[in-house]
mmCIF file of C-alpha atoms in Angstrom:
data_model
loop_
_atom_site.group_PDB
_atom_site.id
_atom_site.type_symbol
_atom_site.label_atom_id
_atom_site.label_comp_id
_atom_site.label_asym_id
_atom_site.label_seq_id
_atom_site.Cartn_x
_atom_site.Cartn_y
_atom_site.Cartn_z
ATOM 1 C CA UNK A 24 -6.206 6.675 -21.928
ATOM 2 C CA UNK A 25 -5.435 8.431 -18.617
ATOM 3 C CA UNK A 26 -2.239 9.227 -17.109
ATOM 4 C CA UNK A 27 -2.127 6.848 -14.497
ATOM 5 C CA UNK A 28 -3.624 4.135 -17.195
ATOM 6 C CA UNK A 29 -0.548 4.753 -19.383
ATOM 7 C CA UNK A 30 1.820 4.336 -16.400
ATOM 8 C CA UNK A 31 0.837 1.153 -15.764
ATOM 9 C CA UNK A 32 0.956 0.341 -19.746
ATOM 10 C CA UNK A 33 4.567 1.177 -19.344
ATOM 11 C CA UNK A 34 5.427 -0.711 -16.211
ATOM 12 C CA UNK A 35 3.637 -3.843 -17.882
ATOM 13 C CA UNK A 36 5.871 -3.701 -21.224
ATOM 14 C CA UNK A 37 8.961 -2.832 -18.902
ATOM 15 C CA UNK A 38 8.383 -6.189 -17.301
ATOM 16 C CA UNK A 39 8.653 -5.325 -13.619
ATOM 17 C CA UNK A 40 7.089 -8.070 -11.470
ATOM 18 C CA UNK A 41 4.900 -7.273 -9.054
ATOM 19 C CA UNK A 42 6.701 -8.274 -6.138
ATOM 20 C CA UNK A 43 9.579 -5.806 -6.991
ATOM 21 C CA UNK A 44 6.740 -3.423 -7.359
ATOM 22 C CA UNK A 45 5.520 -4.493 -3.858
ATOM 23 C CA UNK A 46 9.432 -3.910 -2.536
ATOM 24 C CA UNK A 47 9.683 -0.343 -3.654
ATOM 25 C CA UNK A 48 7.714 1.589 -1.200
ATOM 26 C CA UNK A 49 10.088 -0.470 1.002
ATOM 27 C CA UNK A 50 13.584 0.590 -0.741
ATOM 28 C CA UNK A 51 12.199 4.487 -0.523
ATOM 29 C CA UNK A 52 11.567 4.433 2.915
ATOM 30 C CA UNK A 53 14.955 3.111 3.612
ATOM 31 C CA UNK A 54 16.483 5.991 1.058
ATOM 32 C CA UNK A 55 14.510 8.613 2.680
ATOM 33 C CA UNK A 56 16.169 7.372 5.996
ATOM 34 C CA UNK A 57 19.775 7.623 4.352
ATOM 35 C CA UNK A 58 18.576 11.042 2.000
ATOM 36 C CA UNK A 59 17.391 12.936 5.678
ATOM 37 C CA UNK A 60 20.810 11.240 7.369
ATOM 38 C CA UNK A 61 23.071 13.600 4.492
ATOM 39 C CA UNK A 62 24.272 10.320 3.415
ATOM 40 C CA UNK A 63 25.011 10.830 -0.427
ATOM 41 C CA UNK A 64 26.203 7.021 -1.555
ATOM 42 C CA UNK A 65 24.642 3.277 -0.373
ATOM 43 C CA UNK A 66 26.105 -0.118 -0.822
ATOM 44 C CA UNK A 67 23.742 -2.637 -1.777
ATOM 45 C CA UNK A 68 24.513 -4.752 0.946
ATOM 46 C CA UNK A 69 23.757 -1.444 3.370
ATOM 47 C CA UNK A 70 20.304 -0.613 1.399
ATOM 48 C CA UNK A 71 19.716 -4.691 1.510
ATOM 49 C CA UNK A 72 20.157 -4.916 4.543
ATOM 50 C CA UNK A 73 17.924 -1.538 5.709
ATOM 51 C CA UNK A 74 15.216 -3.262 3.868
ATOM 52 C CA UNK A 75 15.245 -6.520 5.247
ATOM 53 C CA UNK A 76 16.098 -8.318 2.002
ATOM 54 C CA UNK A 77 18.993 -9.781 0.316
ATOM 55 C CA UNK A 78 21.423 -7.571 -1.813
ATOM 56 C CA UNK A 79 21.577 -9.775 -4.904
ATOM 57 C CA UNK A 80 17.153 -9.505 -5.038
ATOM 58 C CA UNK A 81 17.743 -5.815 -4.098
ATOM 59 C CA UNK A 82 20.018 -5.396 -7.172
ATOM 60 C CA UNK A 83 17.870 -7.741 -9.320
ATOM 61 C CA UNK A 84 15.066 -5.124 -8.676
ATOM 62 C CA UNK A 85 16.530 -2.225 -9.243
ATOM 63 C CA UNK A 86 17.892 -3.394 -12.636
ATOM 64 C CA UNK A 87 14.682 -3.675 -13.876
ATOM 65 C CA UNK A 88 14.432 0.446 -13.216
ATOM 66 C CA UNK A 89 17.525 1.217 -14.690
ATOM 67 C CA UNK A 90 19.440 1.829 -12.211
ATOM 68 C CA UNK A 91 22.561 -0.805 -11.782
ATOM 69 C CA UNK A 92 24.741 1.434 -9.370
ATOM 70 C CA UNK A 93 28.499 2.070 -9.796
ATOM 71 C CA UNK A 94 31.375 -0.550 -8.792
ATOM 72 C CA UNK A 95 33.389 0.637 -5.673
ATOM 73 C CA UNK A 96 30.759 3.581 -4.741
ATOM 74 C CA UNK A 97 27.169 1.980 -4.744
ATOM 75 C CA UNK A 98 24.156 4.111 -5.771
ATOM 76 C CA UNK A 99 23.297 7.790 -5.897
ATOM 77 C CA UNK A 100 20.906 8.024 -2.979
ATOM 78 C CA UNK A 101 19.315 11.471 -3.842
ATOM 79 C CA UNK A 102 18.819 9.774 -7.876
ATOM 80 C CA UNK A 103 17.711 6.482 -6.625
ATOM 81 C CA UNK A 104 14.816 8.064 -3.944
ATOM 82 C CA UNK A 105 13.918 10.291 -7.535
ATOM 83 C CA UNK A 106 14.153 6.858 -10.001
ATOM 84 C CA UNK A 107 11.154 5.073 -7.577
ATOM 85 C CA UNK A 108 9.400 7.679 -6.589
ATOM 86 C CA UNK A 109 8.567 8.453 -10.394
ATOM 87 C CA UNK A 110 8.262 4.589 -11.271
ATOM 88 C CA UNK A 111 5.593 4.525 -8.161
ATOM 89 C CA UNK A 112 3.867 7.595 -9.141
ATOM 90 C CA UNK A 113 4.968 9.740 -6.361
ATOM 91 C CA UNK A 114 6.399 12.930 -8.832
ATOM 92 C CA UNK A 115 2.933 13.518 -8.967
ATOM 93 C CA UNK A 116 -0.160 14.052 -6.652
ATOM 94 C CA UNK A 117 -2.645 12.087 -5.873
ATOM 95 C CA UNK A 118 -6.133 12.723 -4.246
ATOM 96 C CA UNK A 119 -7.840 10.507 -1.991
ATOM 97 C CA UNK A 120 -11.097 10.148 -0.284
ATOM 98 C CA UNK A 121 -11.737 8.423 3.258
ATOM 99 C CA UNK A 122 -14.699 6.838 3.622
ATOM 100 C CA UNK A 123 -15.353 5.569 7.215
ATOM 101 C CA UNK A 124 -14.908 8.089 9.855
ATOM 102 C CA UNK A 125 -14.848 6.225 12.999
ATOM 103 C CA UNK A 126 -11.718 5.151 14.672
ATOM 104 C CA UNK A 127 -9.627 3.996 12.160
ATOM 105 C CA UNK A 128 -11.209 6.526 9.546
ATOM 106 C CA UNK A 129 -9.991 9.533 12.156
ATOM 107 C CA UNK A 130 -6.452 7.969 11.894
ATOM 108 C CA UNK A 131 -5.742 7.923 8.581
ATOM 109 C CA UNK A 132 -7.286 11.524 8.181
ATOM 110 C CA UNK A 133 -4.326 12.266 10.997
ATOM 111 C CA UNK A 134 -1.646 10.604 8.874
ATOM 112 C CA UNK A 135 0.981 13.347 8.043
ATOM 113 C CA UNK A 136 2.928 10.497 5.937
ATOM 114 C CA UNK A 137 -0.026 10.983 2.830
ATOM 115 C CA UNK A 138 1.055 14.702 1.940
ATOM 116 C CA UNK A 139 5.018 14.137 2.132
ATOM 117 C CA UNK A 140 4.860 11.217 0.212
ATOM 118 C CA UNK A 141 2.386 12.972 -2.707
ATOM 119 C CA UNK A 142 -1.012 11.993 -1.072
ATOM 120 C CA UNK A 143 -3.619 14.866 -0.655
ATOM 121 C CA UNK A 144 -6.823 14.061 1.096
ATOM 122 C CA UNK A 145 -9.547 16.136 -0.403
ATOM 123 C CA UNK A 146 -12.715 14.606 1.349
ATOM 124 C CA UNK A 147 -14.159 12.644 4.599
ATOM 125 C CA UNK A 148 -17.303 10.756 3.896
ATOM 126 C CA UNK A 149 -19.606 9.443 6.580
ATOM 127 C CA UNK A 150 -23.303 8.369 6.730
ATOM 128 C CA UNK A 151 -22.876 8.679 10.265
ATOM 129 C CA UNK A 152 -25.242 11.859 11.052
ATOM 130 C CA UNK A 153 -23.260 12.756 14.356
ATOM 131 C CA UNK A 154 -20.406 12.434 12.491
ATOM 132 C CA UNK A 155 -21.284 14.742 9.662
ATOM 133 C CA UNK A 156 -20.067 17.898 9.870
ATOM 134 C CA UNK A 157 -17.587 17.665 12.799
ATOM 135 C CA UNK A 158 -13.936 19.158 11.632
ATOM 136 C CA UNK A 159 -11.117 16.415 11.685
ATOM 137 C CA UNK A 160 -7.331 16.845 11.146
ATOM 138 C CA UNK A 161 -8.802 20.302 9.072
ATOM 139 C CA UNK A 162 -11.286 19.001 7.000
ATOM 140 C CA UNK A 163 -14.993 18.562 7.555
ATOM 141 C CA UNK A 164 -16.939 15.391 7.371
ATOM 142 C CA UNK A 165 -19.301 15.594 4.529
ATOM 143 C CA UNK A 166 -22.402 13.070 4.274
ATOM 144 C CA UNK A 167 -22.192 9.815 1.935
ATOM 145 C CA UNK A 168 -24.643 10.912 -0.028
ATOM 146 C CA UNK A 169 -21.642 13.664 -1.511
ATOM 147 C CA UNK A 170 -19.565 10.853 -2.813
ATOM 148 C CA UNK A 171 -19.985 11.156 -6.431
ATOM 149 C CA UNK A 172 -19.734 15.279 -5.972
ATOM 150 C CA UNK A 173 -16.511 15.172 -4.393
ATOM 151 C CA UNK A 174 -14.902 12.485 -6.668
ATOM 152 C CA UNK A 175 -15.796 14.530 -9.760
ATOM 153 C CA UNK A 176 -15.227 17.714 -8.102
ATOM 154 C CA UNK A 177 -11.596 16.994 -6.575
ATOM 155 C CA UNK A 178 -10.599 14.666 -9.020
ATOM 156 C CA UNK A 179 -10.319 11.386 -6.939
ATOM 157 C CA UNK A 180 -8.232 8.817 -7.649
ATOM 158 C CA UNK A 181 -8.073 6.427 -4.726
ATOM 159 C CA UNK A 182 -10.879 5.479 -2.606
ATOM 160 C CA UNK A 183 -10.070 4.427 1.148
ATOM 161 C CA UNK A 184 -12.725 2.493 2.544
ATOM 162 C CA UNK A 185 -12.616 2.339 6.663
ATOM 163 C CA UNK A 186 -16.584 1.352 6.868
ATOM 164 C CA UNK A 187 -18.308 -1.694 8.513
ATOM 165 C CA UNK A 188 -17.968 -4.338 6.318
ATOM 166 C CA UNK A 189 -21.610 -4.539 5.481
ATOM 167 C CA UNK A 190 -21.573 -0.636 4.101
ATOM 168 C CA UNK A 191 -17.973 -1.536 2.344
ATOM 169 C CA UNK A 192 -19.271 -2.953 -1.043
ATOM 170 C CA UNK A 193 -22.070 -0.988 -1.614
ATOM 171 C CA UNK A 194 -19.420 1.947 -0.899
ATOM 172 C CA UNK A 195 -17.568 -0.182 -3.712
ATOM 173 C CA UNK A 196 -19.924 -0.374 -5.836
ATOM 174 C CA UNK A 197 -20.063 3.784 -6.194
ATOM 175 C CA UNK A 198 -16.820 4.823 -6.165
ATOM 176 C CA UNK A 199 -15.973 2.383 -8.918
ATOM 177 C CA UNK A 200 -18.969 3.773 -10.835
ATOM 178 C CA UNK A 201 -17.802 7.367 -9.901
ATOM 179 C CA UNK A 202 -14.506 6.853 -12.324
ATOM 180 C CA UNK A 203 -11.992 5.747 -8.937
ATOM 181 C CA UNK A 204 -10.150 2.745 -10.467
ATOM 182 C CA UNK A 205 -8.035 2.054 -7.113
ATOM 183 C CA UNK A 206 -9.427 1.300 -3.581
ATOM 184 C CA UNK A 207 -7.303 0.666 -0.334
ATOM 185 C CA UNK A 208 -9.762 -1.317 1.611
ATOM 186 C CA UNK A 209 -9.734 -1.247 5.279
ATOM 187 C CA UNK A 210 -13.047 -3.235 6.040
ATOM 188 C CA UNK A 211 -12.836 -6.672 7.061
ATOM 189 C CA UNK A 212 -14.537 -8.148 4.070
ATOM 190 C CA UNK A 213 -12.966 -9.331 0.521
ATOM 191 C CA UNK A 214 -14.695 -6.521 -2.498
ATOM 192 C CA UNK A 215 -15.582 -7.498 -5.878
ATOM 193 C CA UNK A 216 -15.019 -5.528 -8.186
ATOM 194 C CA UNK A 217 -14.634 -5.236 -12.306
ATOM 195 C CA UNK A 218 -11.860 -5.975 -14.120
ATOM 196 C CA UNK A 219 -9.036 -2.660 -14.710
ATOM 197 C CA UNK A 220 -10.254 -1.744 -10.665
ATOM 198 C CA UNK A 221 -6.621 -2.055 -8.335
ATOM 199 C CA UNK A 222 -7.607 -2.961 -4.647
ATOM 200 C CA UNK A 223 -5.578 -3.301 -2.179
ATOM 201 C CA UNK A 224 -6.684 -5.083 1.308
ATOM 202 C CA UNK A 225 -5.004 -4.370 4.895
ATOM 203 C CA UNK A 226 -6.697 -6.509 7.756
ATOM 204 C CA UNK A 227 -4.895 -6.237 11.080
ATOM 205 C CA UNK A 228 -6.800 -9.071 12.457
ATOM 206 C CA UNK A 229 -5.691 -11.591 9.646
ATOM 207 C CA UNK A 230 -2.059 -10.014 10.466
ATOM 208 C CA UNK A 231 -2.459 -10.897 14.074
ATOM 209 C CA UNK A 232 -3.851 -14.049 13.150
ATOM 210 C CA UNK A 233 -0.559 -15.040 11.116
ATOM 211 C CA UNK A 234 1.624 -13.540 13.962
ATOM 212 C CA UNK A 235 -0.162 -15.601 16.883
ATOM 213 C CA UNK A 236 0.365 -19.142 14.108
ATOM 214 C CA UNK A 237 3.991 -18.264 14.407
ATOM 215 C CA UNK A 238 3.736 -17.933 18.259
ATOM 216 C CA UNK A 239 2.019 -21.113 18.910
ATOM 217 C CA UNK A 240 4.573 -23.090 16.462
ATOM 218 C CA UNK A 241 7.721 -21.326 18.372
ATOM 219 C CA UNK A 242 6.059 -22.415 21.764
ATOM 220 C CA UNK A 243 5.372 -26.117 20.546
ATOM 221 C CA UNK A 244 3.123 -26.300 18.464
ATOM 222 C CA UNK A 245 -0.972 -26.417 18.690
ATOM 223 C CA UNK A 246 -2.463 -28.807 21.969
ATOM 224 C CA UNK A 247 0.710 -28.741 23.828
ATOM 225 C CA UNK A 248 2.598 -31.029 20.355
ATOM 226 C CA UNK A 249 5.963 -30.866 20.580
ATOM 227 C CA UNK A 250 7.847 -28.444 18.529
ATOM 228 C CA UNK A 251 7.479 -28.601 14.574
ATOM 229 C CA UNK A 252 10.599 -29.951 12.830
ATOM 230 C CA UNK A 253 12.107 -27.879 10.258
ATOM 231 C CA UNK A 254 9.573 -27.260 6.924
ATOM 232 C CA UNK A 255 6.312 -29.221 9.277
ATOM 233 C CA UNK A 256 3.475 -27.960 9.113
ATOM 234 C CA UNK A 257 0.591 -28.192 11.634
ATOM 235 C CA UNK A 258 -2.423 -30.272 11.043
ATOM 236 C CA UNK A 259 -5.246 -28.134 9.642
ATOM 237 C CA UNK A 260 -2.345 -24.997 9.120
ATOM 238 C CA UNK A 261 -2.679 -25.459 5.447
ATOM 239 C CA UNK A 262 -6.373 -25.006 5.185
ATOM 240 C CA UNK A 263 -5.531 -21.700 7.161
ATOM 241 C CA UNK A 264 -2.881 -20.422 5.146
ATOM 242 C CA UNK A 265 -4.950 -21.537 2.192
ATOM 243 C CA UNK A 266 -7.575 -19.050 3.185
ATOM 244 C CA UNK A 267 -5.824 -16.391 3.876
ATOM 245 C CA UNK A 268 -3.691 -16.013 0.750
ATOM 246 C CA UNK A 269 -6.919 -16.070 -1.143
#
């Protein structure tokens, strides 16, 4: 069993939930706020409340790390930043491949955030010929056809896929069968993939999508309607919401 394989083992039997799991990255960021501030000590109420979500769920997640805080002082900032970086993985690096070098591909190669947050990106994957080849953010674009090769060779474990969505499973498909058992997917088009694979999907247009729902109900509603009452929900919303959450 790998590494990784085992850390999940231990999150599982530790009973964390994976919406505290989903709030972590979220606590850290505020910490590393506080940690590059000098501030030493947080309140819950202050962390809560740099977060965006209530102090007793705050508190409820952090007990399930450990870490309960001290009455009249709060919590260790410099411990807590250490306590969910190593329950997220962070103490350790991580190699990723990007494959998709167009726009948004050329971005996330650009990201500083990946190497101060234990990221490394060891490869750029096109099939792109006019692409291939051409040095980006330091590294240069190798041709799709190296995917397996730089996997084994660099010791990938997550797979970002930035392709058109009719190269993204089939891109999928041999990563998975390369050994990468977690893919951040960036192509508009749900994967399928075997069970003990992790992917994660980001679609800006479905975010958009949500944001202009929330528009239209705050400026009355779909047609012209007048203004949804309190827990209403536009006809044909559900089917929407439906879809999206699958």
């Amino acid at each position: 069993m790998t590494p990784r394989q085992n850390r999940h083992r231990d999150r599982a039997g530790r009973g964390i939930p994976e919406a505290t799991v989903a709030r972590l990255p979220v606590y850290l960021r505020a910490l590393t706020g506080l940690q590059e501030r000098g501030v030493a000590t947080v309140s819950s109420e202050e962390l809560a409340a740099a977060a965006g979500v209530n102090s007793a769920k705050l508190r409820k997640d952090l007990s399930h790390l450990g870490s309960y805080g001290t009455r009249g002082v709060g919590y260790e900032v410099e411990y807590l930043v250490y306590q969910i970086s190593r329950e997220l993985g962070l103490t350790q690096d991580w190699v990723v491949a990007i494959i998709g070098v167009g726009n948004l591909g050329r971005a996330l190669a650009g990201y500083g955030g990946f190497a101060s947050r234990g990221f490394r990106v060891a490869g750029l994957l096109d099939a792109d010929e006019s692409i291939v080849g051409q040095e980006i953010s330091g590294m240069t674009v190798q041709h799709i056809d190296r995917l397996e090769d730089i996997i084994a060779g660099h010791g990938v474990s997550i797979a970002v896929i930035a392709t058109p969505a009719g190269a993204a499973q089939g891109v999928c498909d041999r990563v998975v069968a390369a050994g990468v058992t977690s893919v951040l997917n960036f192509a508009p088009v749900v994967l399928s993939v075997p069970d003990g694979v992790d992917v994660r999907k980001v679609d800006l247009s479905i975010e958009l999508q949500i944001l202009a729902f929330h528009e239209q109900r705050k400026a009355g509603g779909p047609d012209g309607f007048a203004p949804l009452a309190a827990g209403e929900t536009p006809a044909g919303a559900a089917h929407y919401v439906e879809t999206v959450e699958a």
